[in-house]
Coordinates of C-alpha atoms in Angstrom, one line a residue:
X114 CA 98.3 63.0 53.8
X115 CA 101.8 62.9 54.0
X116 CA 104.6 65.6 54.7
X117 CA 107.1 65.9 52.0
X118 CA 110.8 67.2 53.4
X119 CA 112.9 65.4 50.8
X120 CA 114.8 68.3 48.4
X121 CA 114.7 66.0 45.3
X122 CA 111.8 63.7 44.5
X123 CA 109.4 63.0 41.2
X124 CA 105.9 63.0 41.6
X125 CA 103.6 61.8 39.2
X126 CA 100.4 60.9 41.0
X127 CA 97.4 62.4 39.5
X128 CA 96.8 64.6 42.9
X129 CA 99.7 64.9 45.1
X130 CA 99.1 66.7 48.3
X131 CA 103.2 68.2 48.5
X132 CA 103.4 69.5 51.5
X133 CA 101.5 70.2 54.8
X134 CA 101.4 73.5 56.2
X135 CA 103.5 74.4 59.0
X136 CA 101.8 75.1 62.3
X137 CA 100.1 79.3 62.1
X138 CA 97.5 81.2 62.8
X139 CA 97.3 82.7 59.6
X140 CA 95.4 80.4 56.9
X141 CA 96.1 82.5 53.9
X142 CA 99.4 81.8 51.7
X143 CA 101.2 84.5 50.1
X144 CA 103.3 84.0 47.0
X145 CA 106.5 85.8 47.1
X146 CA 107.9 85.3 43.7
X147 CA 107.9 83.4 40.6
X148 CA 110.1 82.6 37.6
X149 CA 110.2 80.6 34.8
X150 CA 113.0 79.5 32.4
X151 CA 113.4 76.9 29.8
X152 CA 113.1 75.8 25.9
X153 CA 110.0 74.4 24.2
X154 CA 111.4 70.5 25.6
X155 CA 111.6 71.6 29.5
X156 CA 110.9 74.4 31.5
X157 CA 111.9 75.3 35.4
X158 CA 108.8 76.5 37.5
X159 CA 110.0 78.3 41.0
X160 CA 107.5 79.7 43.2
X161 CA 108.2 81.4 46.5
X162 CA 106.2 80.7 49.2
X163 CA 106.3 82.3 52.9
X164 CA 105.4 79.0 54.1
X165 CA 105.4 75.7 53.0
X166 CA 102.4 75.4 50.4
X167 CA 99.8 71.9 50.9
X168 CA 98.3 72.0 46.9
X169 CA 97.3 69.3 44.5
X170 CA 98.1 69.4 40.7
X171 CA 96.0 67.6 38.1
X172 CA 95.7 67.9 34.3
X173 CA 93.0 68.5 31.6
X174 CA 93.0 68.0 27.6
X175 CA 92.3 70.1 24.8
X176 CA 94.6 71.9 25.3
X177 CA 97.3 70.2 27.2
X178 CA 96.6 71.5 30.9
X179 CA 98.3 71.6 34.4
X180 CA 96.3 72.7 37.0
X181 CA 98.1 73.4 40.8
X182 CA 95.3 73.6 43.4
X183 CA 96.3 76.0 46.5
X184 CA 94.3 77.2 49.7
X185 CA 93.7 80.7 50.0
X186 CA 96.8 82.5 48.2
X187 CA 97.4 86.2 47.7
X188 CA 99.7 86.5 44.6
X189 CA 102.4 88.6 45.6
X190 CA 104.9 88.5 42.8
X191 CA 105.3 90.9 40.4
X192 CA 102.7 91.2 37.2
X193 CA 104.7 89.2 34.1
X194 CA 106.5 87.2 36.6
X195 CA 105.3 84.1 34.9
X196 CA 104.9 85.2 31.3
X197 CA 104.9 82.4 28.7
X198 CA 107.6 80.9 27.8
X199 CA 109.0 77.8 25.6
X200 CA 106.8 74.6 26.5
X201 CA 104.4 76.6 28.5
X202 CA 102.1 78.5 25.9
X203 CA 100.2 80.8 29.0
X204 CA 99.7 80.8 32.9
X205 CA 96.8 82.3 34.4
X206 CA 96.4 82.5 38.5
X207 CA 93.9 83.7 40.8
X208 CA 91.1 82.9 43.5
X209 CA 88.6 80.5 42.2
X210 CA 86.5 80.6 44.8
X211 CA 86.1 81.4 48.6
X212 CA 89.2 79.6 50.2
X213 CA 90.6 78.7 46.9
X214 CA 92.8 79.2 44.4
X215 CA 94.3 78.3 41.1
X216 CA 97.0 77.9 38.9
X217 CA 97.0 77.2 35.6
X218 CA 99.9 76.3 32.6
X219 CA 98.8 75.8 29.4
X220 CA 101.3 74.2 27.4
X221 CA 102.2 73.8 23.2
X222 CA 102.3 69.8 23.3
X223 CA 101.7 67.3 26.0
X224 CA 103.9 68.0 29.0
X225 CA 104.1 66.8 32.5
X226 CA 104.9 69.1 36.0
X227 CA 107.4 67.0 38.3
X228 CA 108.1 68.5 41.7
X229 CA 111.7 68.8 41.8
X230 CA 112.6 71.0 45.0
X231 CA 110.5 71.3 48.5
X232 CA 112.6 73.1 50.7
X233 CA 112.6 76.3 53.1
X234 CA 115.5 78.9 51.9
X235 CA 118.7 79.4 54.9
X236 CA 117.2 82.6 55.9
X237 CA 114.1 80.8 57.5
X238 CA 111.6 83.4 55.7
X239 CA 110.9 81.6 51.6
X240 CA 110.0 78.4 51.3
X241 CA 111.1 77.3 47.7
X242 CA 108.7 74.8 45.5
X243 CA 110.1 73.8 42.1
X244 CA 108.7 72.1 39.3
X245 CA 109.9 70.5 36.4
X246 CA 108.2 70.9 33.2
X247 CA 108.2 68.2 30.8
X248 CA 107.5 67.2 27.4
X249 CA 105.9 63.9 27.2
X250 CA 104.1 62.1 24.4
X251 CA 100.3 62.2 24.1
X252 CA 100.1 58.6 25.4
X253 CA 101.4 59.7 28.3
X254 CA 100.1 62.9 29.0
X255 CA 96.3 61.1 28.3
X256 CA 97.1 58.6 31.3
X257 CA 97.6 61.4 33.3
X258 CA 94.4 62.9 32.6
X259 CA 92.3 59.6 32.7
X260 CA 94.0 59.1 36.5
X261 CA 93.3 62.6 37.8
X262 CA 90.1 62.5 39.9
X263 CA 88.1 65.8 40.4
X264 CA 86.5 65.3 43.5
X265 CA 86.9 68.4 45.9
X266 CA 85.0 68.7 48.8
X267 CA 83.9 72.5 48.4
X268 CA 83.2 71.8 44.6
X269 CA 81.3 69.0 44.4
X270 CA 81.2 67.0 40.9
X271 CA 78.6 65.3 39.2
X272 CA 80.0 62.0 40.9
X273 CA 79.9 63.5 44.8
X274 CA 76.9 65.2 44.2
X275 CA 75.2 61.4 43.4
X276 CA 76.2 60.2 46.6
X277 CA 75.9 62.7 48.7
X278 CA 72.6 62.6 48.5
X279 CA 69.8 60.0 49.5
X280 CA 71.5 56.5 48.3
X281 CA 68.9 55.3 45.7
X282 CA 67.2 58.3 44.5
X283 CA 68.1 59.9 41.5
X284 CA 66.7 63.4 40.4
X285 CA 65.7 63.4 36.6
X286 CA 65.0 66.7 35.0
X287 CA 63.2 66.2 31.5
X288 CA 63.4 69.0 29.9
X289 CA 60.2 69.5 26.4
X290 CA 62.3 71.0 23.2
X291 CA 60.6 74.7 22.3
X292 CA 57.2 75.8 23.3
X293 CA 54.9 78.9 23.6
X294 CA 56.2 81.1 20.5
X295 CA 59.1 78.9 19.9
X296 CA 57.0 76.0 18.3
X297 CA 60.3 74.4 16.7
X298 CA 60.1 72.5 13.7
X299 CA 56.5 72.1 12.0
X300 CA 55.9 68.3 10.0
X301 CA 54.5 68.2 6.8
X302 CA 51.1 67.2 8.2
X303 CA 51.5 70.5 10.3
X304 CA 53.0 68.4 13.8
X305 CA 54.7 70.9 15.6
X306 CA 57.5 70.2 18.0
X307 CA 56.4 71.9 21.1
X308 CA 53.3 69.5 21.3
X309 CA 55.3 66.4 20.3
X310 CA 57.8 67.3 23.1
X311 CA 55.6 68.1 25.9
X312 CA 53.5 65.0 24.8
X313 CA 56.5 62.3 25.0
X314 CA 58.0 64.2 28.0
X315 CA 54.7 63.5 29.8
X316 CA 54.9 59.4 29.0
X317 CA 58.6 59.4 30.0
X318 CA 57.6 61.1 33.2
X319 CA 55.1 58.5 34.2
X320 CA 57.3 55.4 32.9
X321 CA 60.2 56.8 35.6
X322 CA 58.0 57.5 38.4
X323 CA 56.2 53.7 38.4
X324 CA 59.9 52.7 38.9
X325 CA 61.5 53.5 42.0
X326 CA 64.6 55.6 43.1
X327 CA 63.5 58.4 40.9
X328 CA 62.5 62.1 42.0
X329 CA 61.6 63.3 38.2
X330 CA 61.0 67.4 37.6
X331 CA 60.2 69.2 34.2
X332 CA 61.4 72.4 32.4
X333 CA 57.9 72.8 31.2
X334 CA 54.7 71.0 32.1
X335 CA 52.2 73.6 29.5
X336 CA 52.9 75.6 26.6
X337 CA 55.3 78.1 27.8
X338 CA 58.7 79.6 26.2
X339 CA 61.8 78.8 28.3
X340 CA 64.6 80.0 26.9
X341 CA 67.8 77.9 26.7
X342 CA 69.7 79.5 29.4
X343 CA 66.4 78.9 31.9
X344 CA 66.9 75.3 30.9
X345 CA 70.0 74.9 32.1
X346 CA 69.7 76.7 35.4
X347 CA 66.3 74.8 36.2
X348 CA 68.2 71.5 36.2
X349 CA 70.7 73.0 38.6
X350 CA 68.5 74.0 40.6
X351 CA 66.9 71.3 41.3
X352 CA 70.4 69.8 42.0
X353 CA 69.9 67.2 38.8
X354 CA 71.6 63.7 38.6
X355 CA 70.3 63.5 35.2
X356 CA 68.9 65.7 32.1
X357 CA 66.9 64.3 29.3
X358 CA 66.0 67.4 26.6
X359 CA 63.8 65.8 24.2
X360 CA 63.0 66.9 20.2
X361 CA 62.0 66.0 17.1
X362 CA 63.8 68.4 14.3
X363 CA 63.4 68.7 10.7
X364 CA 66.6 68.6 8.5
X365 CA 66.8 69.2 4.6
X366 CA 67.4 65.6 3.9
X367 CA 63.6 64.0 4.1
X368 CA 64.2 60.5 3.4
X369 CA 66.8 60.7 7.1
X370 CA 64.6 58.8 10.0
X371 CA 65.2 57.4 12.6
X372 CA 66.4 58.8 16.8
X373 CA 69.6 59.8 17.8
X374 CA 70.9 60.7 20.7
X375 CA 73.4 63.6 21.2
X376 CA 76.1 64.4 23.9
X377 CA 77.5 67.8 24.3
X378 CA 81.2 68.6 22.3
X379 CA 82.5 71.8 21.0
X380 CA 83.2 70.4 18.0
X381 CA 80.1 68.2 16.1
X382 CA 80.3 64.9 15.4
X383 CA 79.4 65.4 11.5
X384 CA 77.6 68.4 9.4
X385 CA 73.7 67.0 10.9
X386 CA 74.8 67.5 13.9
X387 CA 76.1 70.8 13.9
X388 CA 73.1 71.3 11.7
X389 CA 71.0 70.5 14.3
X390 CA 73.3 72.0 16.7
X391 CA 72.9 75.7 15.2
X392 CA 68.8 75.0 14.8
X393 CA 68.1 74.8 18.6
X394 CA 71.0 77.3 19.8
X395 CA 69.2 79.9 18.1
X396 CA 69.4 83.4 19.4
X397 CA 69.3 82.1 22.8
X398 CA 72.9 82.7 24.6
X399 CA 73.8 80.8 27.5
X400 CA 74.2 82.3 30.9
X401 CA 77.0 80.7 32.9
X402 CA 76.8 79.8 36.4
X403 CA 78.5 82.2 38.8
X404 CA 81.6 80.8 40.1
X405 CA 82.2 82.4 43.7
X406 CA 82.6 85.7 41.5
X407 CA 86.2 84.5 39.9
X408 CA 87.8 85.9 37.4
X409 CA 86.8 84.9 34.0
X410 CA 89.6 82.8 33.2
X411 CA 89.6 80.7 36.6
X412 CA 85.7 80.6 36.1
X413 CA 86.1 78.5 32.6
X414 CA 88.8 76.1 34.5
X415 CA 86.2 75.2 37.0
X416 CA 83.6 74.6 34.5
X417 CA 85.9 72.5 32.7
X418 CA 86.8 70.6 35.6
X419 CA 83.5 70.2 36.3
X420 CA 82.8 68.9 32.3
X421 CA 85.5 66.6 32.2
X422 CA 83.7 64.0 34.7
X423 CA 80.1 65.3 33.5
X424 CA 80.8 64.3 30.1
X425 CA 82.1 60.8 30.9
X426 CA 78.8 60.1 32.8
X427 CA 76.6 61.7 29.9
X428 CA 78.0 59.4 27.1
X429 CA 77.8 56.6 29.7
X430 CA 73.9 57.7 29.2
X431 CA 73.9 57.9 25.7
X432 CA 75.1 54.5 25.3
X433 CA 72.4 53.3 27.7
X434 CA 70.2 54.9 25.5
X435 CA 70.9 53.4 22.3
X436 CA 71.4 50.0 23.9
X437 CA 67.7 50.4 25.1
X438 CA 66.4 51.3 21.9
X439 CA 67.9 48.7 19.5
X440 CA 65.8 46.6 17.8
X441 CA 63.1 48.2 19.5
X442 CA 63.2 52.2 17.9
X443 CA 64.8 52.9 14.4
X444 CA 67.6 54.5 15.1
X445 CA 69.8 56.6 12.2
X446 CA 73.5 55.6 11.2
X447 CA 75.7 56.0 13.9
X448 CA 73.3 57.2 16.5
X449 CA 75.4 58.2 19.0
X450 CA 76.5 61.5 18.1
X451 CA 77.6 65.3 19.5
X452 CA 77.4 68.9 19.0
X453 CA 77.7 71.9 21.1
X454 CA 73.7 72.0 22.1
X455 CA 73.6 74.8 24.7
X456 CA 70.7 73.0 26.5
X457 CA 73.8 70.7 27.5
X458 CA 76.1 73.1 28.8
X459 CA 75.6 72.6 32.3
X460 CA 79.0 71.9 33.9
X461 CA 78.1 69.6 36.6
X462 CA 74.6 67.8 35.3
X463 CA 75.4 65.0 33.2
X464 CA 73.1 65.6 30.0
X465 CA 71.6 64.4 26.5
X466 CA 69.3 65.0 23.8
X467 CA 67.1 62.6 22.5
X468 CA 66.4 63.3 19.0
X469 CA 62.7 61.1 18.8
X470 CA 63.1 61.5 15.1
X471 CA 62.5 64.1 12.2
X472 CA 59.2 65.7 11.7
X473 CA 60.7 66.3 8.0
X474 CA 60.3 62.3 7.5
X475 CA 56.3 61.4 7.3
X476 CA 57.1 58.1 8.6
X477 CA 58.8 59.2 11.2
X478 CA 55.7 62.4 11.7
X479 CA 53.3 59.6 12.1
X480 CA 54.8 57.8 14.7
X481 CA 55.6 60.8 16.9
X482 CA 52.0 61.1 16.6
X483 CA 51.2 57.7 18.0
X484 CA 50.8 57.7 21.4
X485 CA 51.5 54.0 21.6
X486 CA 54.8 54.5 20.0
X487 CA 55.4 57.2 22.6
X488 CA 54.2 55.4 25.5
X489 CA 56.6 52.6 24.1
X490 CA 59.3 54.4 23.6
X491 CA 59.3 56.4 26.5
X492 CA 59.2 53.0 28.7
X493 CA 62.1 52.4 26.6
X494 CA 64.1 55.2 27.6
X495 CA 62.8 54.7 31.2
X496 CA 64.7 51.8 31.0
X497 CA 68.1 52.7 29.9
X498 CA 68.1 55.3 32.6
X499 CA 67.1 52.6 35.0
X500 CA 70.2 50.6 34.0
X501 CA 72.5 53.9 34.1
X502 CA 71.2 54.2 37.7
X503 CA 72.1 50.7 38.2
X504 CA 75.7 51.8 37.2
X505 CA 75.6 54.5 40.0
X506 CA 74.9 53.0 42.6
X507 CA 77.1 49.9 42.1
X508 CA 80.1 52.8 42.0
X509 CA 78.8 53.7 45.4
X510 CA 79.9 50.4 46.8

């Protein structure tokens, strides 16, 4: 870290620590004031401080996102202080979390903050931090995002939590589509998901654990309903690397076969997948994971902190996946596909769905049925997990 005392510099480091705090026995910052001006190309952020502030700022996509990191702040300034206002679309603020807290600026096009002014005002009592608010193209902005790193060491990420833990060991959550009342889809020689799942879930348990470096846990290990949201918090609880949700759906079109293997996205990939997508959400509504009790709109940045680096590793998965199962498994056009499966949804446990193929297709019925197939297959996808692990731990070197 490094303390910053110039009154004019441009920062565009994807965390930039500004400024460290001056010596006190008080920990908490308080935010005197705040004020915005500008047009829809540039806009002035000024934000009074009591001390000099030590925060990070980072950026996030869709949409075009600044995010200013602080200790411990209380928010002194006057309600509407920072109301929207030309390039900057809405600014929320709060405590995300127990010695934390957040800013954010959403903005109506790509944009980038520049710290303009660090300085501590004549009368010794307001330090003065003031950003400049850009407009940039998307090119830009993008590189901004792809160079911001998440990493915080009271919120760990899907990347942090990997190496914190034993160096080779991986936990795998496989997680059996459906079961007890939910039986899922039914085949047309009366297959019915539930069994299919738990069946395959079974081989793919015993094909990771004659490898090593893998601790491997299961949603379900009988006949029993789980709801969607219970899912979701089982893998976190278990503090999962990894989370394989296996199924085998039936679609309208009969003469589709083949696997496919999903990554989560709020927007799907093509009409099967949101098809498929609004199949397994079913009534089932997620429950989020609390968030230190913050406010709801500092609780969706974290989670989409945490999503931006969980997502990268997912599709890193996915890809692993497919590569495994080429000329191996049948797999549908463009296999690699996503949709906004709720059983994905966990912020910080990188996740896919393996769709084994469609119990609509008798082809495909028959071979879910074979537990030679399945036994190959699983070994398969064993295999592509192996290699993903392989990935892992060379980024620990």
């Amino acid at each position: 870290m490094r303390a910053l005392c110039a009154l004019t510099l441009v920062m565009t480091l994807p965390v930039n620590v500004l400024a460290e705090p001056e010596a006190a026995t008080e920990t908490r910052y308080v935010a005197i004031g705040a004020r915005m001006a500008g047009d829809e190309n540039r806009v002035r952020l000024v934000i009074d401080f009591e001390r000099a502030p030590k925060f990070s700022l980072r950026y996030l996509e869709n949409p075009y996102r600044a995010v200013i990191d602080l200790p411990e702040t209380v928010f002194a300034f006057p309600e509407g202080s920072l109301a929207p206002r030309g390039l900057v679309s809405a600014v929320r603020y709060g405590n995300s979390g127990k010695g934390r807290a957040r800013l954010v600026f959403e903005f109506t096009s790509p944009a980038r903050m520049e710290l303009a002014e660090s300085s501590k005002e004549a009368s010794g009592v307001i330090h003065r931090t003031v950003f400049d608010i850009m407009r940039v193209d998307r090119a830009a902005f993008l590189d901004e995002v792809a160079r911001t790193e998440w990493a915080d060491p009271d919120q760990k990420t899907a990347r942090t939590r990997a190496t914190d833990r034993a160096r080779d060991t991986l936990t795998i959550v496989i997680d059996a589509g459906h079961g007890g009342i939910d039986g899922g889809a039914e085949g047309a020689a009366g297959s019915m998901e539930k069994d299919i799942t738990l069946a395959f879930a079974q081989d793919l348990k015993s094909a990771l654990e004659a490898q090593s470096g893998f601790r491997v846990e299961m949603t379900r290990t009988d006949d029993s309903f789980l709801s969607l949201s219970a899912r979701v918090r089982r893998a976190r609880e278990v503090d999962a690397d990894l989370l394989i949700s296996l199924h085998a759906d039936s679609i309208s079109l009969k003469s589709l076969r083949g696997a496919t293997v999903y990554t989560l996205s709020d927007k799907a990939s093509d009409a099967v997948a949101q098809s498929l997508a609004d199949q397994e959400n079913g009534e089932d509504a997620i429950v989020g994971a609390s968030l230190d009790n913050a406010p709801e709109a500092i609780a969706a940045i974290l989670v989409d902190l945490a999503r931006t680096e969980t997502r990268v590793f997912s599709t890193g998965l996915a890809q692993q996946v497919i590569s495994s199962f080429e000329g191996q498994v049948k797999l549908i056009n463009n296999p690699l596909r996503h949709a906004g499966f709720r059983v994905l949804q966990a912020p910080d446990v990188p996740s896919v769905l393996v769709e084994m193929g469609y119990l609509s297709n008798r082809e495909d019925e028959k071979l879910l049925n074979d537990e030679e197939w399945r036994e190959n297959t699983a070994r398969l996808l064993a295999q592509s997990v192996e290699k993903y692990r392989a990935t892992i731990l060379a980024g620990r070197q």
